[in-house]
Coordinates of C-alpha atoms and ligand atoms in Angstrom, one line a residue:
X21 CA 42.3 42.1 -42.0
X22 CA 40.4 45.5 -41.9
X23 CA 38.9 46.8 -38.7
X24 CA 35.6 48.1 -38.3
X25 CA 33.2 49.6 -36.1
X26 CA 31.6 46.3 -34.4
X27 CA 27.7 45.9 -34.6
X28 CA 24.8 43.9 -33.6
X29 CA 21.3 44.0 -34.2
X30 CA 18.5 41.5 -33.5
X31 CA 15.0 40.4 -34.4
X32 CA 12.6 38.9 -32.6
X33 CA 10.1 38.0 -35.4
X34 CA 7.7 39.5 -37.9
X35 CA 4.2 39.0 -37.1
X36 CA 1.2 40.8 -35.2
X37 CA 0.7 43.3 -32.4
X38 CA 1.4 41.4 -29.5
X39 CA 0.0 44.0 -26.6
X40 CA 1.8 43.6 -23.4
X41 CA 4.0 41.1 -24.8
X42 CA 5.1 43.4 -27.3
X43 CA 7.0 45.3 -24.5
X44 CA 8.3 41.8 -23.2
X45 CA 9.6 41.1 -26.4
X46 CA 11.5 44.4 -27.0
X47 CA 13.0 43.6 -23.4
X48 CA 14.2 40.2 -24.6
X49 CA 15.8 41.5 -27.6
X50 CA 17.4 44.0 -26.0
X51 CA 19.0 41.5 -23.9
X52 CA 20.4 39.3 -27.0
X53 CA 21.8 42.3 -28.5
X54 CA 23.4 43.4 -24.8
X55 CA 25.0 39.8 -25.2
X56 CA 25.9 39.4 -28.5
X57 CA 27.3 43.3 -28.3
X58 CA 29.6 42.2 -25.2
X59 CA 31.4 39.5 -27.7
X60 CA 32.2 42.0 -30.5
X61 CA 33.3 45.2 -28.5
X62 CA 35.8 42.6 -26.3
X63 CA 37.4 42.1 -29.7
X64 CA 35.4 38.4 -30.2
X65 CA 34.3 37.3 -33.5
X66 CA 31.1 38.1 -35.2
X67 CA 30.4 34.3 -35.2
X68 CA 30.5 33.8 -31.9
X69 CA 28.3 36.8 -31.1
X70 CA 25.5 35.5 -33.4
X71 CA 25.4 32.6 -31.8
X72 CA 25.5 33.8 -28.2
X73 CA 22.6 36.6 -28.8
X74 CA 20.6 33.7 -31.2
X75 CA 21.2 31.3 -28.5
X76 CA 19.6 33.9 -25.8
X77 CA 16.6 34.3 -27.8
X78 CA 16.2 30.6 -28.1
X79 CA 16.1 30.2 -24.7
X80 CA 13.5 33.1 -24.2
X81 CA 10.2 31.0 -24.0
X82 CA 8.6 34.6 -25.2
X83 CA 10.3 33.7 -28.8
X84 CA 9.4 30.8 -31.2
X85 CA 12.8 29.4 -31.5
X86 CA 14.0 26.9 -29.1
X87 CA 11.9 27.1 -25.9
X88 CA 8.7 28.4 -26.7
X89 CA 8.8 26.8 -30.7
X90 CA 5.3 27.1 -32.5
X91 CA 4.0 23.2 -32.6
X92 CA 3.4 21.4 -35.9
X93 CA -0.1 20.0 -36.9
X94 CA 1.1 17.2 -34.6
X95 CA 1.6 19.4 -31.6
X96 CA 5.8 18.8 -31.9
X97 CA 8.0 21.2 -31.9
X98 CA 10.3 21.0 -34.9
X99 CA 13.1 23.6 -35.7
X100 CA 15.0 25.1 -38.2
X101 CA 18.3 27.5 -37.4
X102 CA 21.4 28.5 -39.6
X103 CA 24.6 30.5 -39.3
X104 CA 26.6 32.2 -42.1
X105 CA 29.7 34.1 -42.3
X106 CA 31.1 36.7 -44.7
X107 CA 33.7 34.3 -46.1
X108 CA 31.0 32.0 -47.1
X109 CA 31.6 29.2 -44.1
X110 CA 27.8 28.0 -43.3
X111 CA 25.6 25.6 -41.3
X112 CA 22.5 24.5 -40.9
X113 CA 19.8 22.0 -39.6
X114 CA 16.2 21.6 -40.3
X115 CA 13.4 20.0 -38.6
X116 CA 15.0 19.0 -35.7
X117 CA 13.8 17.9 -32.4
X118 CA 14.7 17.5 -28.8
X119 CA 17.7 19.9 -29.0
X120 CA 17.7 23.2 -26.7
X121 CA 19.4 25.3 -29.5
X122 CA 19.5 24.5 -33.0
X123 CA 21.8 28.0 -33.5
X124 CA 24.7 25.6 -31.8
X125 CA 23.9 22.6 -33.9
X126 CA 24.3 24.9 -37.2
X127 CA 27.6 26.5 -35.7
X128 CA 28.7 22.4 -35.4
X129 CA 27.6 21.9 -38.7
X130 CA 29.3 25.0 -40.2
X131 CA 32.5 23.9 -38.4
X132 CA 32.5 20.3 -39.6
X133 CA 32.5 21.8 -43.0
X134 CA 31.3 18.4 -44.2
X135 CA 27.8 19.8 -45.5
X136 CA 25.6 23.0 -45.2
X137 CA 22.5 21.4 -44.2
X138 CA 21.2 18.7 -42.2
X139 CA 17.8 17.7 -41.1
X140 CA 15.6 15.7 -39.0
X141 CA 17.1 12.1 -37.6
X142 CA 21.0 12.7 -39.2
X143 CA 20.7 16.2 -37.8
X144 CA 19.7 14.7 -34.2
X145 CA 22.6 11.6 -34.8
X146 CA 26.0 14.5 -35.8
X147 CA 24.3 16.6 -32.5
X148 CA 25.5 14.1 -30.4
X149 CA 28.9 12.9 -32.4
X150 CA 29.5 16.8 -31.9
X151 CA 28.8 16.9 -27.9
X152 CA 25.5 18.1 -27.9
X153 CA 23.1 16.4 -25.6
X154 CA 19.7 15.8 -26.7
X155 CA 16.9 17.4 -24.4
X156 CA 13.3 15.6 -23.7
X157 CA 11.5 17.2 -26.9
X158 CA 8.5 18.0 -24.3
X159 CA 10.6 20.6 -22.4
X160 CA 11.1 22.9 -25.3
X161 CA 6.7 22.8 -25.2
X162 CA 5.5 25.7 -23.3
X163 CA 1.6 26.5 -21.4
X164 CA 1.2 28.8 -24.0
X165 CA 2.1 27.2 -27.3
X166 CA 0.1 23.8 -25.9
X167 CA -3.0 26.6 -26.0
X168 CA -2.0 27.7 -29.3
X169 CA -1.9 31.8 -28.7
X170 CA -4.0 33.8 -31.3
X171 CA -1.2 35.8 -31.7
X172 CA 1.0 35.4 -34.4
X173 CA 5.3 35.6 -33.5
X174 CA 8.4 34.8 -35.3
X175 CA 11.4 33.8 -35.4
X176 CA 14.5 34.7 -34.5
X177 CA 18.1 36.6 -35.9
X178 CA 21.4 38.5 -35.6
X179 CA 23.5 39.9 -37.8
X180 CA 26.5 40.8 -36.1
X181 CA 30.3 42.5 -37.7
X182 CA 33.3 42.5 -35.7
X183 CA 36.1 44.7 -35.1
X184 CA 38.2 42.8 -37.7
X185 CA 35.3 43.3 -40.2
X186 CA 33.8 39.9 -39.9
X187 CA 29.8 39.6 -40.8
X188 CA 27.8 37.1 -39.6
X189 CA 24.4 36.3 -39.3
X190 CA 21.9 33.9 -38.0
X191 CA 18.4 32.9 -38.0
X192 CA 16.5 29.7 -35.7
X193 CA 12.6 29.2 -35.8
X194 CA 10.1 26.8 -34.7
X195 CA 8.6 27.5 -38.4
X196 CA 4.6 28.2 -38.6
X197 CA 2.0 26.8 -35.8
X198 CA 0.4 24.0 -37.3
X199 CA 2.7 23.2 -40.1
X200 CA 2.8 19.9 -41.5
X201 CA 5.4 17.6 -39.7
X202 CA 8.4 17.9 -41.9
X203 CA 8.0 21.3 -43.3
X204 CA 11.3 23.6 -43.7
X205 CA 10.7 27.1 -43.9
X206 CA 13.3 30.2 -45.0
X207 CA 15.2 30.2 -41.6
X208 CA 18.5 27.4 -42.7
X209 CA 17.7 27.6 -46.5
X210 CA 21.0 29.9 -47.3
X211 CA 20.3 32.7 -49.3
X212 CA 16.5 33.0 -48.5
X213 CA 16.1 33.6 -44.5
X214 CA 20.0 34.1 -43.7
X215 CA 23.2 34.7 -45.6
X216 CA 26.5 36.4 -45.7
X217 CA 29.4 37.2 -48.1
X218 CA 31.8 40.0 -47.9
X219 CA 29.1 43.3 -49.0
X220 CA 27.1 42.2 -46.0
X221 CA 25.1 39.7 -44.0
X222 CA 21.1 39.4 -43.7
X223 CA 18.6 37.5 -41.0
X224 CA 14.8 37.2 -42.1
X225 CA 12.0 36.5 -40.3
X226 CA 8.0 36.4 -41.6
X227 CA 6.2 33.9 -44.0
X228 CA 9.0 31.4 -45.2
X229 CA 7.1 30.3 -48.2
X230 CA 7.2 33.5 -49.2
X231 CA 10.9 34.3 -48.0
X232 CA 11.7 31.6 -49.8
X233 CA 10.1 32.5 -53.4
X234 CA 12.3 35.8 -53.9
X235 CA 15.3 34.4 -51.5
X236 CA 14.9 37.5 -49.6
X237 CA 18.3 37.6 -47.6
X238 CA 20.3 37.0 -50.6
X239 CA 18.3 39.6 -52.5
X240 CA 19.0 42.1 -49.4
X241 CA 23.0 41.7 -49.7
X242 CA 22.9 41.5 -53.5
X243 CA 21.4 45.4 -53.0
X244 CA 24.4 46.4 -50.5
X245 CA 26.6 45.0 -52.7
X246 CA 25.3 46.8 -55.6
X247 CA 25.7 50.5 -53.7
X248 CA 22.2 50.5 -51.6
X249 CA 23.1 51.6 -47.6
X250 CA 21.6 48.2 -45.0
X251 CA 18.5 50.4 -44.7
X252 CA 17.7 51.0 -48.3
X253 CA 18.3 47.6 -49.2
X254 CA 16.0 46.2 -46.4
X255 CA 13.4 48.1 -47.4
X256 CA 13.5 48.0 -51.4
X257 CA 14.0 44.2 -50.6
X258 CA 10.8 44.1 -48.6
X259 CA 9.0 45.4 -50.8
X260 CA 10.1 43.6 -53.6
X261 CA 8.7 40.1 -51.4
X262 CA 5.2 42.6 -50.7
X263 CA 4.9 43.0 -54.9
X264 CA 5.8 39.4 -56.0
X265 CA 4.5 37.6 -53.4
X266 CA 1.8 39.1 -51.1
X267 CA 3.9 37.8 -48.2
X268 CA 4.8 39.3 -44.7
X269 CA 7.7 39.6 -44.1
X270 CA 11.4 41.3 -42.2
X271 CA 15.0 41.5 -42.4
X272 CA 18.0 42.6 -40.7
X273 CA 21.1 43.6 -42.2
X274 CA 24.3 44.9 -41.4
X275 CA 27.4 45.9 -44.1
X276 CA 30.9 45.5 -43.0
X277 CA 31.4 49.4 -42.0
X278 CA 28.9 48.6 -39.5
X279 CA 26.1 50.2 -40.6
X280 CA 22.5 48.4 -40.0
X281 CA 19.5 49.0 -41.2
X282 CA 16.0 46.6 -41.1
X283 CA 12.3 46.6 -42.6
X284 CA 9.2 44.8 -42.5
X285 CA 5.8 44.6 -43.8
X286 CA 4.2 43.1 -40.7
X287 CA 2.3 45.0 -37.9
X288 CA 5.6 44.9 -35.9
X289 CA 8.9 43.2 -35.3
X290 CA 11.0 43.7 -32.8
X291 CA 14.3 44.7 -33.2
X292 CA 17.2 46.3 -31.1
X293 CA 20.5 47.7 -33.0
X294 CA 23.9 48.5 -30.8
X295 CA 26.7 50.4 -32.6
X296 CA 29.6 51.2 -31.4
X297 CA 29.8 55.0 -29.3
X298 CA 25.1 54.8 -28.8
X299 CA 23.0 53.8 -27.0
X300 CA 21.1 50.5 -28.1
X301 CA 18.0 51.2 -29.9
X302 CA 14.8 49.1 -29.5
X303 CA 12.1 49.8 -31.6
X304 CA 8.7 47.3 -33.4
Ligands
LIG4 N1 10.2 32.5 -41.3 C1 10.1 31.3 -40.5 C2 9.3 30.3 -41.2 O1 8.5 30.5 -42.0 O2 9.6 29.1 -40.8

C-alpha cells in the first residue's frame, strides 16, 4: 500500500448568497472537515472519514441533507446520499425517507456489496435488516424548510484520502425544494454527483439535472487521471457543465497525493480543505 499525505475537504452546497448564514455555513463545514480530518491523521480510513464529516453535515439543520432536507412538492423530505471508494466499492440510496443519515445507509449498502443503489421502500426495508433505526420522517422537517426560505442551498460532500492512499468521497442531499415526489437527482447516481477510482475521487453539488447530463464527477477524475492537478480539473470540468448545459453547479476533488482543489459557477459554496502540516482553509 502507498502512503500519502491524508486530506479532507468539504462542501456545503452550491447555490446563492446566503447573508448571515453564509458565515454559519462556513462554521459548519469547518466542523465536518475538523471531524473527518481527525479520522485520517489517526491513521483511519478515508471511508470512514467521509462518512463521519458527511454524517456531521447531515445533522447540521443549516444544510439540506438529513435534518434540515429541502421538501418535495408534497412538503416530504426525501433524500439521496452515496459513498465511493478508489477501489471502485460503492453505495447508494435514493429517495428515502425517515432515516437521520442516508451517508450511513449508502456505507451499508456499499458494504453489502449486493447492489450500488437502492431507493425508496427497499431502501427503507435493508435500513433496518442492516441496524439502522428508522426516525419519524417529521423530525428531519425544520421551521425553516416548512416556510420554504427564498434562499437557495445545497447539498452536501467529502472527499477524503488517507495515509495509505485511500480516496473516498461522498455526497447526501435532500434534492431541489419542491421537486416532484420521486425525483433522484446527481448526489447517489455514481459517476455524475460522486465517484472514485484510483486517479482521484470527486463530490458535486448544484443543479442535478444538469450534474447529471455531463456526469460531472466522473468527468472531474477522468481530467486528473488524464494529467490535470484537482484544481484544474474542477474548474475545466465546471465549465464544461456552464457551456453544455447552462447549469450551476460545484465539485470537490482530491487526487491520491493529497492534493485538493474545487470550483463552482454558483454565487458561492462553501467549502473548507485540511492538509496535512496547514491550517484548514474555509472559503465560499
Ligand atoms: N445536486 C443535488 C440535486 O440536484 O439533487
Amino acid at each position: 500500500m502507498v502512503s500519502s499525505q491524508p486530506a479532507i475537504i468539504v462542501h456545503g452546497g452550491a447555490g446563492r448568497g446566503s447573508g448571515e448564514r453564509r458565515e454559519a455555513r462556513l462554521a459548519g463545514c469547518g466542523e465536518a472537515a475538523l471531524v473527518g480530518w481527525q479520522v485520517v491523521q489517526a491513521g483511519g480510513q478515508a471511508l470512514d472519514a467521509v462518512e463521519a464529516a458527511v454524517a456531521t453535515l447531515e445533522d447540521d439543520p443549516l444544510f439540506n441533507a438529513g435534518t434540515g432536507s429541502s421538501l418535495n412538492r408534497d412538503g416530504e423530505v426525501e433524500m439521496d446520499a452515496a459513498v465511493m471508494s478508489g477501489t471502485l466499492q460503492a453505495g447508494a440510496v435514493a429517495a428515502v425517507s425517515g432515516i437521520r443519515n442516508p451517508i450511513r445507509l449508502a456505507r451499508k449498502v456499499l458494504e453489502d456489496g449486493r447492489h450500488v443503489l437502492l431507493a425508496g421502500p427497499g431502501a427503507r426495508e435493508f435500513a433496518r435488516r442492516a441496524g439502522i433505526s428508522p426516525v419519524p420522517p417529521e423530525t428531519l422537517v425544520t421551521p425553516a424548510q416548512r416556510d420554504r426560505w427564498e434562499e437557495s442551498h445545497g447539498t452536501v460532500g467529502c472527499v477524503a484520502v488517507d495515509r495509505n492512499g485511500r480516496i473516498a468521497a461522498g455526497t447526501s442531499t435532500g434534492g431541489t425544494p419542491g421537486k416532484l415526489p420521486g425525483r433522484v437527482g446527481d448526489s447517489p447516481l455514481i459517476g455524475c454527483g460522486t465517484y472514485a477510482n484510483p486517479a482521484g475521487a470527486a463530490s458535486c453539488t448544484g443543479e442535478g439535472e444538469a450534474i447529471i447530463k455531463v456526469l460531472l464527477a466522473k468527468t472531474s477524475v477522468d481530467l486528473m487521471d488524464s494529467g490535470a492537478g484537482p484544481a484544474e480539473a474542477a474548474r475545466r470540468a465546471v465549465a464544461l457543465l456552464a457551456r453544455q448545459t447552462s447549469g450551476q453547479a460545484g465539485v470537490i476533488l482530491a487526487d491520491r497525493s493529497g492534493a485538493v482543489g474545487y470550483a463552482h459557477n454558483a454565487e458561492e459554496m462553501p467549502v473548507c480543505y485540511i492538509v496535512e502540516g496547514e491550517e484548514p482553509v474555509t472559503a465560499s
